[in-house]
Coordinates of C-alpha atoms and ligand atoms in Angstrom, one line a residue:
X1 CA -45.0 -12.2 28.6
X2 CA -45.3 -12.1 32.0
X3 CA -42.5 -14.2 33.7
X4 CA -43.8 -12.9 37.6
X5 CA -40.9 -10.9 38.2
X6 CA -41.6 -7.9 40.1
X7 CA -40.1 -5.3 42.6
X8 CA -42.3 -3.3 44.9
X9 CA -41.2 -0.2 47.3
X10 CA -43.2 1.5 49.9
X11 CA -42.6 4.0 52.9
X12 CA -44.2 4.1 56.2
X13 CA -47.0 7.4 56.6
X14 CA -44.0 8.7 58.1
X15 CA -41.5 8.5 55.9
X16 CA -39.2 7.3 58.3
X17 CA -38.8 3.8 56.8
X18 CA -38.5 2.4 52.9
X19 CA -38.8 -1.4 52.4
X20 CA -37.8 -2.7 48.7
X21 CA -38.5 -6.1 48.0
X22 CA -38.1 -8.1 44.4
X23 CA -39.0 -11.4 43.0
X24 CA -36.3 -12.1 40.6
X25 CA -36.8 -16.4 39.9
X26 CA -37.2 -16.0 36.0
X27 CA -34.6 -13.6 35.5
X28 CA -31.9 -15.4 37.5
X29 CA -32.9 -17.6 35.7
X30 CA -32.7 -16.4 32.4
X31 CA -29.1 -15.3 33.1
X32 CA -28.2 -19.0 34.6
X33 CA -29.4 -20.3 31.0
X34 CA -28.1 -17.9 29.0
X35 CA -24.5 -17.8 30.8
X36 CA -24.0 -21.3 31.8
X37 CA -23.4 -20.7 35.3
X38 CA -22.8 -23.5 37.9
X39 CA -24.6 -23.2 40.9
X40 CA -22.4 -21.0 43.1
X41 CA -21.8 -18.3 40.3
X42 CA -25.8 -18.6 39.4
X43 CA -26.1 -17.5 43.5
X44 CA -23.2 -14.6 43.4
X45 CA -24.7 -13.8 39.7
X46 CA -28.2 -13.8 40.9
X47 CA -27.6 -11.6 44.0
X48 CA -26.0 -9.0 41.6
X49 CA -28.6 -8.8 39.3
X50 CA -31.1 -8.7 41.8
X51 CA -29.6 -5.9 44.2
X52 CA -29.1 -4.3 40.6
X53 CA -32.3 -4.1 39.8
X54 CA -33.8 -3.0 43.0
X55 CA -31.3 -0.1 42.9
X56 CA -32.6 0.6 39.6
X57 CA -35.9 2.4 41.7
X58 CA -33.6 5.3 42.3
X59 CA -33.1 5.9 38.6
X60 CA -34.4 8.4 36.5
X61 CA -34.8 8.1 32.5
X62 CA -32.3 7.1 30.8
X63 CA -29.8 6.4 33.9
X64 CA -28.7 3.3 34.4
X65 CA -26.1 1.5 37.5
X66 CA -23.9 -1.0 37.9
X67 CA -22.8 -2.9 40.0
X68 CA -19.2 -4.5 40.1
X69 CA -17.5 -6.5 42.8
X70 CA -14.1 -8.1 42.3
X71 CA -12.8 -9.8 45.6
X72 CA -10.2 -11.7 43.9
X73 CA -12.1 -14.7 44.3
X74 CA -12.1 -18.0 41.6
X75 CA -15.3 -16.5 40.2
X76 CA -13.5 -13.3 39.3
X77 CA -15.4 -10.1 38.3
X78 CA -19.1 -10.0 39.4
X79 CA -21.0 -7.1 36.8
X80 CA -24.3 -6.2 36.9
X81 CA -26.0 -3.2 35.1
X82 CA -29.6 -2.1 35.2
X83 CA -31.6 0.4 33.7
X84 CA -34.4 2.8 34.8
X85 CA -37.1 0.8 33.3
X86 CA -36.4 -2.6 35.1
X87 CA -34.5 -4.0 33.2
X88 CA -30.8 -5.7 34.1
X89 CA -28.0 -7.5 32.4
X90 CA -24.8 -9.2 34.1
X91 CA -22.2 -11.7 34.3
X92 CA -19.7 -13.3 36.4
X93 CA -16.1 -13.5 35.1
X94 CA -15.9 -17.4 35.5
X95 CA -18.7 -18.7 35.2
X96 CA -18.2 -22.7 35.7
X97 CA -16.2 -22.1 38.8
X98 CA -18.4 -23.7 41.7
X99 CA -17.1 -25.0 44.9
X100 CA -18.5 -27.5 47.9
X101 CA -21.3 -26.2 49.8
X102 CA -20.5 -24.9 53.5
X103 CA -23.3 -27.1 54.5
X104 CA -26.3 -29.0 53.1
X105 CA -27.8 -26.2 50.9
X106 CA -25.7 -23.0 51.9
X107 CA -23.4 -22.4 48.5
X108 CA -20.2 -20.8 49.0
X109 CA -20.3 -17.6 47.5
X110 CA -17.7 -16.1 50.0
X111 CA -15.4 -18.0 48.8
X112 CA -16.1 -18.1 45.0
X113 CA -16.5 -13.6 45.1
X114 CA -13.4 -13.7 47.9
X115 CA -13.0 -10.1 50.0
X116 CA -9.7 -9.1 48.6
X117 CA -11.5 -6.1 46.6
X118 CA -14.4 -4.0 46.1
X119 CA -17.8 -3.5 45.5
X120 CA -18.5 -0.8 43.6
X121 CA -21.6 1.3 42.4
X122 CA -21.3 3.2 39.1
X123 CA -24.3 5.0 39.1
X124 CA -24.3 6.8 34.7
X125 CA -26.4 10.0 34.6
X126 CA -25.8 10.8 31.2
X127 CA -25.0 14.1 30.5
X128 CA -23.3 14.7 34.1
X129 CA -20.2 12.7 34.9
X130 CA -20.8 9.3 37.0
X131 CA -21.1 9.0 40.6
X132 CA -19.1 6.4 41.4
X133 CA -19.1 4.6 45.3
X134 CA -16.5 2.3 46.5
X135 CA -16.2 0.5 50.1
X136 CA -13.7 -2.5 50.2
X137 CA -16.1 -5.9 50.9
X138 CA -16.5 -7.2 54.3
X139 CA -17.7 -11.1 53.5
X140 CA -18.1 -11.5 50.0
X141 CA -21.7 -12.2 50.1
X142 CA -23.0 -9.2 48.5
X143 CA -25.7 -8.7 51.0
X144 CA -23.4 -7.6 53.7
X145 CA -21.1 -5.7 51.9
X146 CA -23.9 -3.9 49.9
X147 CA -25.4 -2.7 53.3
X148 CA -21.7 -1.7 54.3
X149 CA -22.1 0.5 51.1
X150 CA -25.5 2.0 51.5
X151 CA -24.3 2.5 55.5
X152 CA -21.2 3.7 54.6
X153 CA -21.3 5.9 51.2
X154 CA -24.7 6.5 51.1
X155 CA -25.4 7.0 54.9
X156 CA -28.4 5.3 54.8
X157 CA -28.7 2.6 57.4
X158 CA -30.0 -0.6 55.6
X159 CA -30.7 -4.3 55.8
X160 CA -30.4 -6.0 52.8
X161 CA -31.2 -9.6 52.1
X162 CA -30.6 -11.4 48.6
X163 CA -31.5 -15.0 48.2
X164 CA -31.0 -17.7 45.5
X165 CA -32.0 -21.0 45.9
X166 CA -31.1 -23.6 43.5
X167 CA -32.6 -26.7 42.9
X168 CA -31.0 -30.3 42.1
X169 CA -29.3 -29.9 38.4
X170 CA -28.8 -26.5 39.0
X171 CA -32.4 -24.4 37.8
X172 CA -33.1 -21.6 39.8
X173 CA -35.9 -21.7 41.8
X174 CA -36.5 -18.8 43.8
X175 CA -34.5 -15.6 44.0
X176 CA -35.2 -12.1 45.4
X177 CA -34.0 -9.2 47.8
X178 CA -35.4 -7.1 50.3
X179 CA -34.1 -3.6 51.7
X180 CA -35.0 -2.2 54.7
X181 CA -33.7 1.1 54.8
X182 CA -33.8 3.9 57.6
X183 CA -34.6 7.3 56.2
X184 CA -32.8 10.9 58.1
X185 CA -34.6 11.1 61.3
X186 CA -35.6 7.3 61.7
X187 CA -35.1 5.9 65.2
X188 CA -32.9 2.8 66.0
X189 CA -35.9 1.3 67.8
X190 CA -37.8 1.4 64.8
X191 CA -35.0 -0.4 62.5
X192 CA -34.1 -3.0 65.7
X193 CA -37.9 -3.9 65.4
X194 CA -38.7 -4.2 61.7
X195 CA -34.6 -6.4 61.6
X196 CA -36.6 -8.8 64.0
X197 CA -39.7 -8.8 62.0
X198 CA -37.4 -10.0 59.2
X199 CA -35.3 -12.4 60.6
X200 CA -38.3 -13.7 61.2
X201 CA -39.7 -14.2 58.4
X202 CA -37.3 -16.4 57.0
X203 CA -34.4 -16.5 54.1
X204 CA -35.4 -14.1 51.2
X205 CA -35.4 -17.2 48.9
X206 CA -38.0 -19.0 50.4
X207 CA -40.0 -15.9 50.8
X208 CA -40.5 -14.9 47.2
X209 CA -43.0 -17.2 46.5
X210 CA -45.3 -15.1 48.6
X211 CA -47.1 -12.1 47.5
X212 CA -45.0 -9.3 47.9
X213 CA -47.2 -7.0 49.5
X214 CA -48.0 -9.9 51.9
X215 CA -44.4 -10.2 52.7
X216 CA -44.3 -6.3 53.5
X217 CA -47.4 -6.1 55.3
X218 CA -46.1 -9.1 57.5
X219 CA -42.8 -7.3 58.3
X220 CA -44.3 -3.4 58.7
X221 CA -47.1 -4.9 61.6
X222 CA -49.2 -2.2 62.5
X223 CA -47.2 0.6 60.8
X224 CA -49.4 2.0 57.8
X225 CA -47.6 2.3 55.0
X226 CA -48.0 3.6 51.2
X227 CA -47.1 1.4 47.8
X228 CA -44.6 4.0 46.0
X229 CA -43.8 2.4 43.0
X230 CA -44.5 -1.4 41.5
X231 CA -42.9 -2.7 38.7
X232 CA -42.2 -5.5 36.4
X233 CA -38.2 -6.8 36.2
X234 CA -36.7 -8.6 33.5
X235 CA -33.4 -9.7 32.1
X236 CA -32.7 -8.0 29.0
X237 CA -29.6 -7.0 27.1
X238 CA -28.8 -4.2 25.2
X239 CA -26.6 -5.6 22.2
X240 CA -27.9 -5.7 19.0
X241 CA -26.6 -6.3 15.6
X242 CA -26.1 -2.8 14.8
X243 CA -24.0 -2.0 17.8
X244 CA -22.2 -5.0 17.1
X245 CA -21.7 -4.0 13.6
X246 CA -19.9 -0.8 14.8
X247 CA -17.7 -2.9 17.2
X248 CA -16.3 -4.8 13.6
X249 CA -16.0 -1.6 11.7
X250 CA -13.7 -1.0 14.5
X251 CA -11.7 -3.8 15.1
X252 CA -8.1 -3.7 13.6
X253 CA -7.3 -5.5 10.1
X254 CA -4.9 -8.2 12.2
X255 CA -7.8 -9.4 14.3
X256 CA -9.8 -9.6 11.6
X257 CA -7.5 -11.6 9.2
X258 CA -7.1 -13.5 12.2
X259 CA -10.1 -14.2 13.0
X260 CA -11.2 -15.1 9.1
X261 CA -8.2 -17.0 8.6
X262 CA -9.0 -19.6 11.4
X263 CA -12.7 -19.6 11.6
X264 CA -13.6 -18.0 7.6
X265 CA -15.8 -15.7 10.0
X266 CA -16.1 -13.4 12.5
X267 CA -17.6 -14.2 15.6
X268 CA -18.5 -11.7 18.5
X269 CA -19.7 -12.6 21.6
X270 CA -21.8 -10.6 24.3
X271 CA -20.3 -11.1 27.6
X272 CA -23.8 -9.8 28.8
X273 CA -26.1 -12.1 27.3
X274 CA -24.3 -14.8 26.0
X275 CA -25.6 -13.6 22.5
X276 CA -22.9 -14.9 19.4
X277 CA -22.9 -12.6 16.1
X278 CA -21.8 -14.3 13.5
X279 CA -20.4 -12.1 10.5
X280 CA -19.1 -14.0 7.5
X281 CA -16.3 -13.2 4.9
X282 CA -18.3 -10.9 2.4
X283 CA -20.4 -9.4 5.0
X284 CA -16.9 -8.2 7.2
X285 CA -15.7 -6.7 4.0
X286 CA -19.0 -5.1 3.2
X287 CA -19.2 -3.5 6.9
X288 CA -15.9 -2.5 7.2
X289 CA -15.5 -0.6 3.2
X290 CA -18.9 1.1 4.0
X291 CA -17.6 2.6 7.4
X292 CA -14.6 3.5 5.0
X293 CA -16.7 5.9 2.8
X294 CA -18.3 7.5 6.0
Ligands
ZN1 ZN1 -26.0 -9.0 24.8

């Protein structure tokens, strides 16, 4: 089905500039449904997911990257993972926490993610050991301190801009990022110019309505550019009942006497998706004696 979710990256002729953008509504969306979350952790959740996903370009098969930041705030850990095919899962630690707006319209994620922590970027290759980058967050916001991290452990000068806007009730109705990143050799004119150009153009929440390569053919002006990649996003977990299976072959016999003894089943729930698995008596048994004869 398609939900209109898309990211989009291009380069100017000269390779001196790369400009990501994302439209991300239905999958914020998706995760706001599916997890519950109040409207600032749908914002601090959404911005995750989406910068997740975008980063996801960099990805070749089979690698996926997350993104965690903890700033000791109510909201507790933000998570985001995605994969190389556009896909993304996440959550937020607490997600009912929500507190007053700043002002008419601006939530307070800040103050819900807090800036007594990190952002991280766990980037899994596989079959080489993770690269892992780590600067300590400057606002909370995610947009800021993600640039501080491409600026700082990536050293690649970047703007980045996540938006969520929420409607009345709570829905999402818009959500998206842009990155405008400076490539070796780039000149500070160049970047001062297109940072106008966007600034211009208005928050990143209101924008993703437009047609994305509108939106980057309004901030790159005159400068010819090439599409490099375009892609459909969606949210989409990776549980399934067999890996959950494996998880109650390997649970202890206390939590799952527990566990029978005050529910007669065995419930396991993805933090990721929201997903419940519900195993009853016989079947527990029956999962756990065949792992037995393995
Ligand atoms: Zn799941």
């Amino acid at each position: 089905m398609d939900s209109g979710d898309i990211m989009l990256r291009v380069m100017d002729r000269e390779r001196m500039v790369r400009i990501s953008a994302a439209r991300t509504t239905a999958l914020v969306e998706e995760a706001r449904v599916r997890q519950g979350t109040s409207p600032t952790a749908s914002a601090a959740l959404g911005r995750a997911l989406t910068a997740a996903v975008m980063m996801g370009l960099d990805l070749k098969d089979d690698e996926s990257i997350t993104l965690r930041i903890n700033g000791g705030g109510p909201l507790g850990t933000v998570l985001a993972v995605a994969e190389s095919d556009g896909t993304v899962r996440g959550y937020v630690g607490n997600p009912g926490v929500d507190l007053p707006e700043i002002y008419r319209g601006k939530l307070n994620v800040g103050g819900a993610v807090g800036t007594e922590g990190f952002l991280e970027v766990i980037r899994d290759m596989r079959l080489r050991s993770p690269f892992i980058g780590r600067v300590p967050l400057q606002s909370g916001e995610i947009a800021e301190d993600l640039a501080y991290y491409f600026t700082l452990s990536e050293q690649i000068p970047s703007l980045v801009s996540l938006g969520v806007l929420i409607a009345p009730g709570g829905k999402v109705e818009g959500a998206g990022g842009l990155f405008v990143q400076a490539m070796p050799g780039a000149g500070d004119e160049l970047l001062r110019v297109l940072e106008e150009w966007v600034l211009e153009a208005g928050p990143i929440s209101s924008l993703v309505k437009w047609d994305l390569v509108r939106l980057v053919e309004t901030i790159m002006g005159d400068i010819p550019f090439d599409i490099l990649d375009k892609r459909e996003v969606y949210f989409r977990c990776r549980c399934s009942p067999d890996k959950v299976s494996s998880i109650v072959t390997a649970l202890s016999d206390e939590d799952i006497q527990v566990a029978l003894a005050s529910q007669g089943c065995l419930e396991i729930y993805c933090n990721f998706c929201g997903e419940v698995y519900t195993f009853g008596e016989d079947e527990t048994r029956q999962l756990r004696e065949g792992a037995g004869q393995r």
